[in-house]
Amino acid sequence: MIVLGIGQDGGRPQIGCRAECCSDASLPRVLPACLGVVGSDGRRWLIDATPAIGEQLRVLDDLVPRPTDDAIIDGILLTHGHLGHYTGLAQLGREALAASSVPVWAQPRLRSMLERDVPWSLLVDHGHIDLRSDPIDLGGSLLVEALPVPHRGEVSETVAYRVTGPNRSVLWLPDIDSWDAWDRDIVEEVAAVDVAFVDATFFDDGELDRDMSVIPHPRVVDTVRRLVDRAPELASRVRLVHLNHTNPVLRVGSPERAFVERAGLSVAAPGDRFAI
Ligand SMILES: [Zn+2]
Ligand SMILES: [Zn+2]
């Protein structure tokens, strides 16, 4: 597994943001959350197609060279139909890659939308993508499970993915409305894997200049508290992803980041690799 992005859908710099987080050119860009999955035979998949898919595939190429020149990507697993998670599919169309039958796994509502609505339907009609449904079969020894999670569903349902290899397993859960609204227990889900990448969009309720009580996503302070209260020994399995441009945890050396690290969690970093 290779982390290819850790940001919220809009990444950083975020469109329209004039605050220091996005105007200080010395701060690194943050690409939207994306995970590269590499099989033992060298095949490569992406979890989510972000607006930065071209750049993220380029990084994947540098870290895991393609077996052949035309093996650009072996498939894409989509979590849901929000900006940062599927719109990179457009790059597979004739204006850019003109891909041929790239397998794309999407849950039923998202699949219907992609089949029905332009411009996505053109990708299907012209054979650039080949939509697939559960069960997800990547071949080889990787087991992939889609776990439904509650997340605002105007366009599609949302899933997290658990990927299990011969030796270890990973949870990829970039977007969820709240831990309490989930029919699973986040602490148990962390316990079930070796590494858990979890939604860390916002640090706390003081982060945005508006009423955050109506804005979903678990806060990092709450996620940390749940782990520390119930299973501190699991904290080191958790890597934070999907950080909003405003999230102070993005800043190395900030008190908020120190709080996270003191509890034993870490912030995922682009280029992080993890063998399963
Ligand atoms: Zn998102
Ligand atoms: Zn979302």
Tab-separated table of C-alpha atoms and ligand atoms in Angstrom:
chain	number	residue	atom	x	y	z
A	1	MET	CA	0.000	0.000	0.000
A	2	ILE	CA	1.217	3.484	-0.775
A	3	VAL	CA	-0.323	6.693	0.513
A	4	LEU	CA	-0.790	9.049	-2.445
A	5	GLY	CA	-2.781	11.827	-0.800
A	6	ILE	CA	-3.981	12.807	2.663
A	7	GLY	CA	-6.166	15.868	2.048
A	8	GLN	CA	-9.879	16.579	2.065
A	9	ASP	CA	-11.553	16.670	-1.359
A	10	GLY	CA	-10.330	20.140	-2.320
A	11	GLY	CA	-6.768	19.611	-1.110
A	12	ARG	CA	-4.482	22.547	-0.366
A	13	PRO	CA	-4.354	25.230	-1.564
A	14	GLN	CA	-8.138	25.203	-1.382
A	15	ILE	CA	-9.986	27.258	-3.946
A	16	GLY	CA	-10.829	30.693	-2.583
A	17	CYS	CA	-8.942	30.352	0.705
A	18	ARG	CA	-6.938	33.460	1.594
A	19	ALA	CA	-5.906	32.318	5.052
A	20	GLU	CA	-2.330	31.416	5.877
A	21	CYS	CA	-2.950	27.684	5.389
A	22	CYS	CA	-3.402	28.248	1.666
A	23	SER	CA	-1.590	31.532	0.975
A	24	ASP	CA	1.784	30.640	2.521
A	25	ALA	CA	3.656	29.291	-0.488
A	26	SER	CA	6.252	27.639	1.732
A	27	LEU	CA	3.675	25.118	2.957
A	28	PRO	CA	3.507	21.896	0.950
A	29	ARG	CA	0.580	21.205	-1.338
A	30	VAL	CA	-1.813	18.605	-0.026
A	31	LEU	CA	-3.390	16.243	-2.545
A	32	PRO	CA	-6.801	14.679	-1.875
A	33	ALA	CA	-6.875	11.374	-0.012
A	34	CYS	CA	-5.873	8.408	-2.178
A	35	LEU	CA	-4.335	5.016	-1.522
A	36	GLY	CA	-2.342	2.980	-4.033
A	37	VAL	CA	-2.669	-0.782	-3.740
A	38	VAL	CA	0.069	-2.933	-5.254
A	39	GLY	CA	-0.304	-6.688	-5.753
A	40	SER	CA	2.502	-9.188	-5.355
A	41	ASP	CA	2.540	-9.513	-9.167
A	42	GLY	CA	3.107	-5.761	-9.617
A	43	ARG	CA	-0.462	-4.881	-10.600
A	44	ARG	CA	-1.573	-1.512	-9.243
A	45	TRP	CA	-4.954	-0.192	-8.179
A	46	LEU	CA	-6.137	3.095	-6.724
A	47	ILE	CA	-8.670	3.618	-3.993
A	48	ASP	CA	-10.520	6.699	-5.279
A	49	ALA	CA	-9.983	8.788	-8.383
A	50	THR	CA	-9.151	12.268	-7.117
A	51	PRO	CA	-8.848	15.489	-9.116
A	52	ALA	CA	-5.059	14.956	-8.759
A	53	ILE	CA	-5.089	11.456	-10.275
A	54	GLY	CA	-2.475	12.292	-12.915
A	55	GLU	CA	0.013	13.472	-10.324
A	56	GLN	CA	-0.773	10.598	-8.004
A	57	LEU	CA	-0.224	7.996	-10.723
A	58	ARG	CA	3.053	9.683	-11.535
A	59	VAL	CA	4.152	9.276	-7.901
A	60	LEU	CA	3.018	5.646	-7.993
A	61	ASP	CA	5.083	5.121	-11.159
A	62	ASP	CA	8.150	6.516	-9.406
A	63	LEU	CA	7.704	4.284	-6.373
A	64	VAL	CA	6.449	1.146	-8.104
A	65	PRO	CA	7.511	1.053	-11.753
A	66	ARG	CA	4.883	-0.247	-14.145
A	67	PRO	CA	5.458	-3.806	-15.383
A	68	THR	CA	4.781	-2.628	-18.951
A	69	ASP	CA	4.359	0.779	-20.552
A	70	ASP	CA	0.673	0.331	-21.209
A	71	ALA	CA	-0.135	-0.987	-17.721
A	72	ILE	CA	-1.053	2.442	-16.414
A	73	ILE	CA	-3.608	1.363	-13.848
A	74	ASP	CA	-5.239	-2.006	-13.237
A	75	GLY	CA	-8.381	-0.695	-11.607
A	76	ILE	CA	-9.960	1.883	-9.326
A	77	LEU	CA	-12.099	1.302	-6.244
A	78	LEU	CA	-14.426	4.186	-5.474
A	79	THR	CA	-15.575	5.051	-1.968
A	80	HIS	CA	-18.337	7.517	-2.978
A	81	GLY	CA	-19.532	10.264	-5.273
A	82	HIS	CA	-18.022	13.441	-3.833
A	83	LEU	CA	-15.551	15.755	-5.566
A	84	GLY	CA	-12.340	14.340	-4.153
A	85	HIS	CA	-13.218	10.708	-4.640
A	86	TYR	CA	-14.409	10.073	-8.191
A	87	THR	CA	-14.058	13.124	-10.446
A	88	GLY	CA	-10.543	12.071	-11.492
A	89	LEU	CA	-12.279	9.461	-13.648
A	90	ALA	CA	-12.714	12.227	-16.213
A	91	GLN	CA	-8.963	11.996	-16.879
A	92	LEU	CA	-9.491	8.488	-18.251
A	93	GLY	CA	-11.601	9.835	-21.113
A	94	ARG	CA	-10.641	10.767	-24.637
A	95	GLU	CA	-9.499	14.287	-23.743
A	96	ALA	CA	-6.670	12.855	-21.649
A	97	LEU	CA	-5.641	9.209	-21.193
A	98	ALA	CA	-8.240	7.604	-23.503
A	99	ALA	CA	-7.997	4.509	-21.344
A	100	SER	CA	-9.302	1.173	-22.428
A	101	SER	CA	-11.678	-0.701	-20.114
A	102	VAL	CA	-10.144	0.231	-16.775
A	103	PRO	CA	-12.097	-1.728	-14.138
A	104	VAL	CA	-13.891	0.649	-11.765
A	105	TRP	CA	-15.702	-0.704	-8.722
A	106	ALA	CA	-18.642	1.393	-7.565
A	107	GLN	CA	-21.551	0.725	-5.235
A	108	PRO	CA	-25.042	0.510	-6.848
A	109	ARG	CA	-26.183	4.156	-6.579
A	110	LEU	CA	-22.826	5.511	-7.660
A	111	ARG	CA	-22.694	2.995	-10.487
A	112	SER	CA	-26.164	4.079	-11.702
A	113	MET	CA	-25.105	7.709	-11.652
A	114	LEU	CA	-21.940	6.987	-13.638
A	115	GLU	CA	-23.912	4.981	-16.195
A	116	ARG	CA	-26.661	7.573	-16.501
A	117	ASP	CA	-25.143	11.055	-16.285
A	118	VAL	CA	-22.765	12.821	-18.647
A	119	PRO	CA	-19.814	13.204	-18.690
A	120	TRP	CA	-19.363	9.927	-16.764
A	121	SER	CA	-21.683	7.942	-19.016
A	122	LEU	CA	-19.401	8.764	-21.960
A	123	LEU	CA	-16.558	6.978	-20.183
A	124	VAL	CA	-18.765	3.906	-20.020
A	125	ASP	CA	-20.243	4.205	-23.507
A	126	HIS	CA	-16.832	4.697	-25.127
A	127	GLY	CA	-15.270	1.800	-23.236
A	128	HIS	CA	-12.778	3.842	-21.210
A	129	ILE	CA	-13.996	2.358	-17.941
A	130	ASP	CA	-15.549	-0.992	-17.153
A	131	LEU	CA	-17.894	-0.668	-14.170
A	132	ARG	CA	-17.875	-3.543	-11.712
A	133	SER	CA	-19.933	-4.397	-8.645
A	134	ASP	CA	-19.367	-6.366	-5.472
A	135	PRO	CA	-17.858	-8.790	-4.795
A	136	ILE	CA	-14.548	-7.132	-5.530
A	137	ASP	CA	-12.134	-9.609	-7.018
A	138	LEU	CA	-8.651	-8.311	-7.740
A	139	GLY	CA	-7.300	-11.800	-8.306
A	140	GLY	CA	-4.211	-12.947	-6.461
A	141	SER	CA	-4.157	-13.005	-2.699
A	142	LEU	CA	-5.775	-9.661	-1.878
A	143	LEU	CA	-9.190	-9.694	-0.242
A	144	VAL	CA	-11.127	-6.439	-0.515
A	145	GLU	CA	-14.292	-5.757	1.462
A	146	ALA	CA	-16.514	-2.692	1.079
A	147	LEU	CA	-17.945	-1.558	4.423
A	148	PRO	CA	-20.938	0.818	4.187
A	149	VAL	CA	-20.530	3.987	6.261
A	150	PRO	CA	-22.981	6.842	6.957
A	151	HIS	CA	-22.014	9.922	4.948
A	152	ARG	CA	-24.180	12.559	3.314
A	153	GLY	CA	-25.690	10.701	0.430
A	154	GLU	CA	-27.071	13.128	-2.155
A	155	VAL	CA	-25.213	11.361	-4.933
A	156	SER	CA	-24.264	7.944	-3.685
A	157	GLU	CA	-23.778	5.624	-0.786
A	158	THR	CA	-20.341	5.639	0.852
A	159	VAL	CA	-18.053	2.767	1.732
A	160	ALA	CA	-14.773	2.236	3.505
A	161	TYR	CA	-12.479	-0.520	2.249
A	162	ARG	CA	-10.728	-3.198	4.211
A	163	VAL	CA	-7.897	-4.758	2.224
A	164	THR	CA	-6.382	-7.959	3.545
A	165	GLY	CA	-3.168	-9.428	2.189
A	166	PRO	CA	-1.401	-12.672	3.045
A	167	ASN	CA	0.127	-11.160	6.172
A	168	ARG	CA	-1.569	-7.950	7.196
A	169	SER	CA	-4.624	-5.792	6.614
A	170	VAL	CA	-5.558	-2.156	6.177
A	171	LEU	CA	-8.707	-0.085	6.655
A	172	TRP	CA	-9.227	2.942	4.381
A	173	LEU	CA	-12.001	5.158	5.750
A	174	PRO	CA	-11.617	8.728	4.499
A	175	ASP	CA	-15.181	9.993	4.941
A	176	ILE	CA	-17.829	9.320	7.584
A	177	ASP	CA	-20.427	11.586	9.205
A	178	SER	CA	-19.855	10.404	12.775
A	179	TRP	CA	-18.609	7.395	14.691
A	180	ASP	CA	-21.898	7.158	16.615
A	181	ALA	CA	-24.004	6.966	13.464
A	182	TRP	CA	-22.063	3.927	12.215
A	183	ASP	CA	-23.425	0.452	12.864
A	184	ARG	CA	-19.851	-0.661	13.541
A	185	ASP	CA	-17.585	0.311	16.409
A	186	ILE	CA	-14.537	2.269	15.264
A	187	VAL	CA	-12.390	0.853	18.053
A	188	GLU	CA	-13.276	-2.703	17.036
A	189	GLU	CA	-12.626	-1.887	13.389
A	190	VAL	CA	-9.174	-0.550	14.264
A	191	ALA	CA	-8.549	-3.684	16.319
A	192	ALA	CA	-9.432	-5.834	13.290
A	193	VAL	CA	-6.621	-4.449	11.096
A	194	ASP	CA	-2.925	-3.616	11.293
A	195	VAL	CA	-3.238	-0.082	9.966
A	196	ALA	CA	-6.364	2.093	9.928
A	197	PHE	CA	-6.486	5.252	7.831
A	198	VAL	CA	-9.382	7.262	9.247
A	199	ASP	CA	-11.321	10.437	8.578
A	200	ALA	CA	-9.563	13.381	10.240
A	201	THR	CA	-11.206	16.183	8.284
A	202	PHE	CA	-11.454	18.600	11.214
A	203	PHE	CA	-9.493	18.881	14.443
A	204	ASP	CA	-12.226	20.363	16.641
A	205	ASP	CA	-15.326	22.544	16.588
A	206	GLY	CA	-13.373	25.799	16.655
A	207	GLU	CA	-11.735	25.263	13.310
A	208	LEU	CA	-14.106	26.959	10.897
A	209	ASP	CA	-15.594	30.410	11.142
A	210	ARG	CA	-19.162	29.040	11.127
A	211	ASP	CA	-21.481	26.841	13.149
A	212	MET	CA	-19.721	23.498	13.000
A	213	SER	CA	-22.422	21.607	14.885
A	214	VAL	CA	-24.196	21.113	11.558
A	215	ILE	CA	-21.039	19.983	9.746
A	216	PRO	CA	-20.440	16.224	9.798
A	217	HIS	CA	-17.173	14.287	10.253
A	218	PRO	CA	-15.786	13.050	13.562
A	219	ARG	CA	-13.390	15.550	15.098
A	220	VAL	CA	-9.815	14.432	15.656
A	221	VAL	CA	-10.117	15.264	19.363
A	222	ASP	CA	-13.058	12.850	19.625
A	223	THR	CA	-11.313	10.082	17.684
A	224	VAL	CA	-8.249	10.404	19.900
A	225	ARG	CA	-10.363	10.370	23.055
A	226	ARG	CA	-12.234	7.212	22.047
A	227	LEU	CA	-9.023	5.367	21.388
A	228	VAL	CA	-7.189	6.604	24.427
A	229	ASP	CA	-10.149	5.843	26.715
A	230	ARG	CA	-10.877	2.367	25.438
A	231	ALA	CA	-7.819	0.930	23.744
A	232	PRO	CA	-4.684	3.096	23.954
A	233	GLU	CA	-2.623	0.176	22.710
A	234	LEU	CA	-4.414	0.483	19.338
A	235	ALA	CA	-3.604	4.173	18.844
A	236	SER	CA	-0.407	3.450	16.933
A	237	ARG	CA	-2.420	1.653	14.242
A	238	VAL	CA	-4.280	4.824	13.334
A	239	ARG	CA	-3.081	7.152	10.565
A	240	LEU	CA	-5.090	10.303	9.977
A	241	VAL	CA	-6.217	11.148	6.431
A	242	HIS	CA	-8.669	13.429	4.610
A	243	LEU	CA	-7.443	16.509	6.486
A	244	ASN	CA	-9.167	19.771	5.611
A	245	HIS	CA	-6.878	22.624	4.532
A	246	THR	CA	-7.722	24.362	7.807
A	247	ASN	CA	-6.782	21.418	10.028
A	248	PRO	CA	-3.898	22.500	12.305
A	249	VAL	CA	-2.759	18.882	12.518
A	250	LEU	CA	-1.330	19.383	9.022
A	251	ARG	CA	1.298	21.722	10.471
A	252	VAL	CA	4.375	19.904	11.679
A	253	GLY	CA	5.195	21.230	15.127
A	254	SER	CA	1.710	22.587	15.927
A	255	PRO	CA	0.292	21.910	19.417
A	256	GLU	CA	-2.602	20.050	17.799
A	257	ARG	CA	-0.217	17.717	15.980
A	258	ALA	CA	1.739	17.192	19.179
A	259	PHE	CA	-1.537	16.262	20.915
A	260	VAL	CA	-2.216	13.603	18.265
A	261	GLU	CA	1.297	12.220	18.391
A	262	ARG	CA	1.422	12.155	22.192
A	263	ALA	CA	-1.651	9.912	22.096
A	264	GLY	CA	0.234	7.548	19.771
A	265	LEU	CA	-1.628	8.266	16.525
A	266	SER	CA	0.070	9.686	13.454
A	267	VAL	CA	-0.750	11.710	10.388
A	268	ALA	CA	-0.428	9.703	7.179
A	269	ALA	CA	2.280	11.021	4.891
A	270	PRO	CA	2.342	10.921	1.100
A	271	GLY	CA	4.728	8.195	0.020
A	272	ASP	CA	4.210	6.093	3.159
A	273	ARG	CA	4.464	2.435	2.207
A	274	PHE	CA	3.060	-0.508	4.018
A	275	ALA	CA	3.345	-4.183	3.035
A	276	ILE	CA	0.392	-6.461	3.600
B	1	ZN	ZN	-14.093	13.451	0.983
B	2	ZN	ZN	-17.501	12.843	1.027
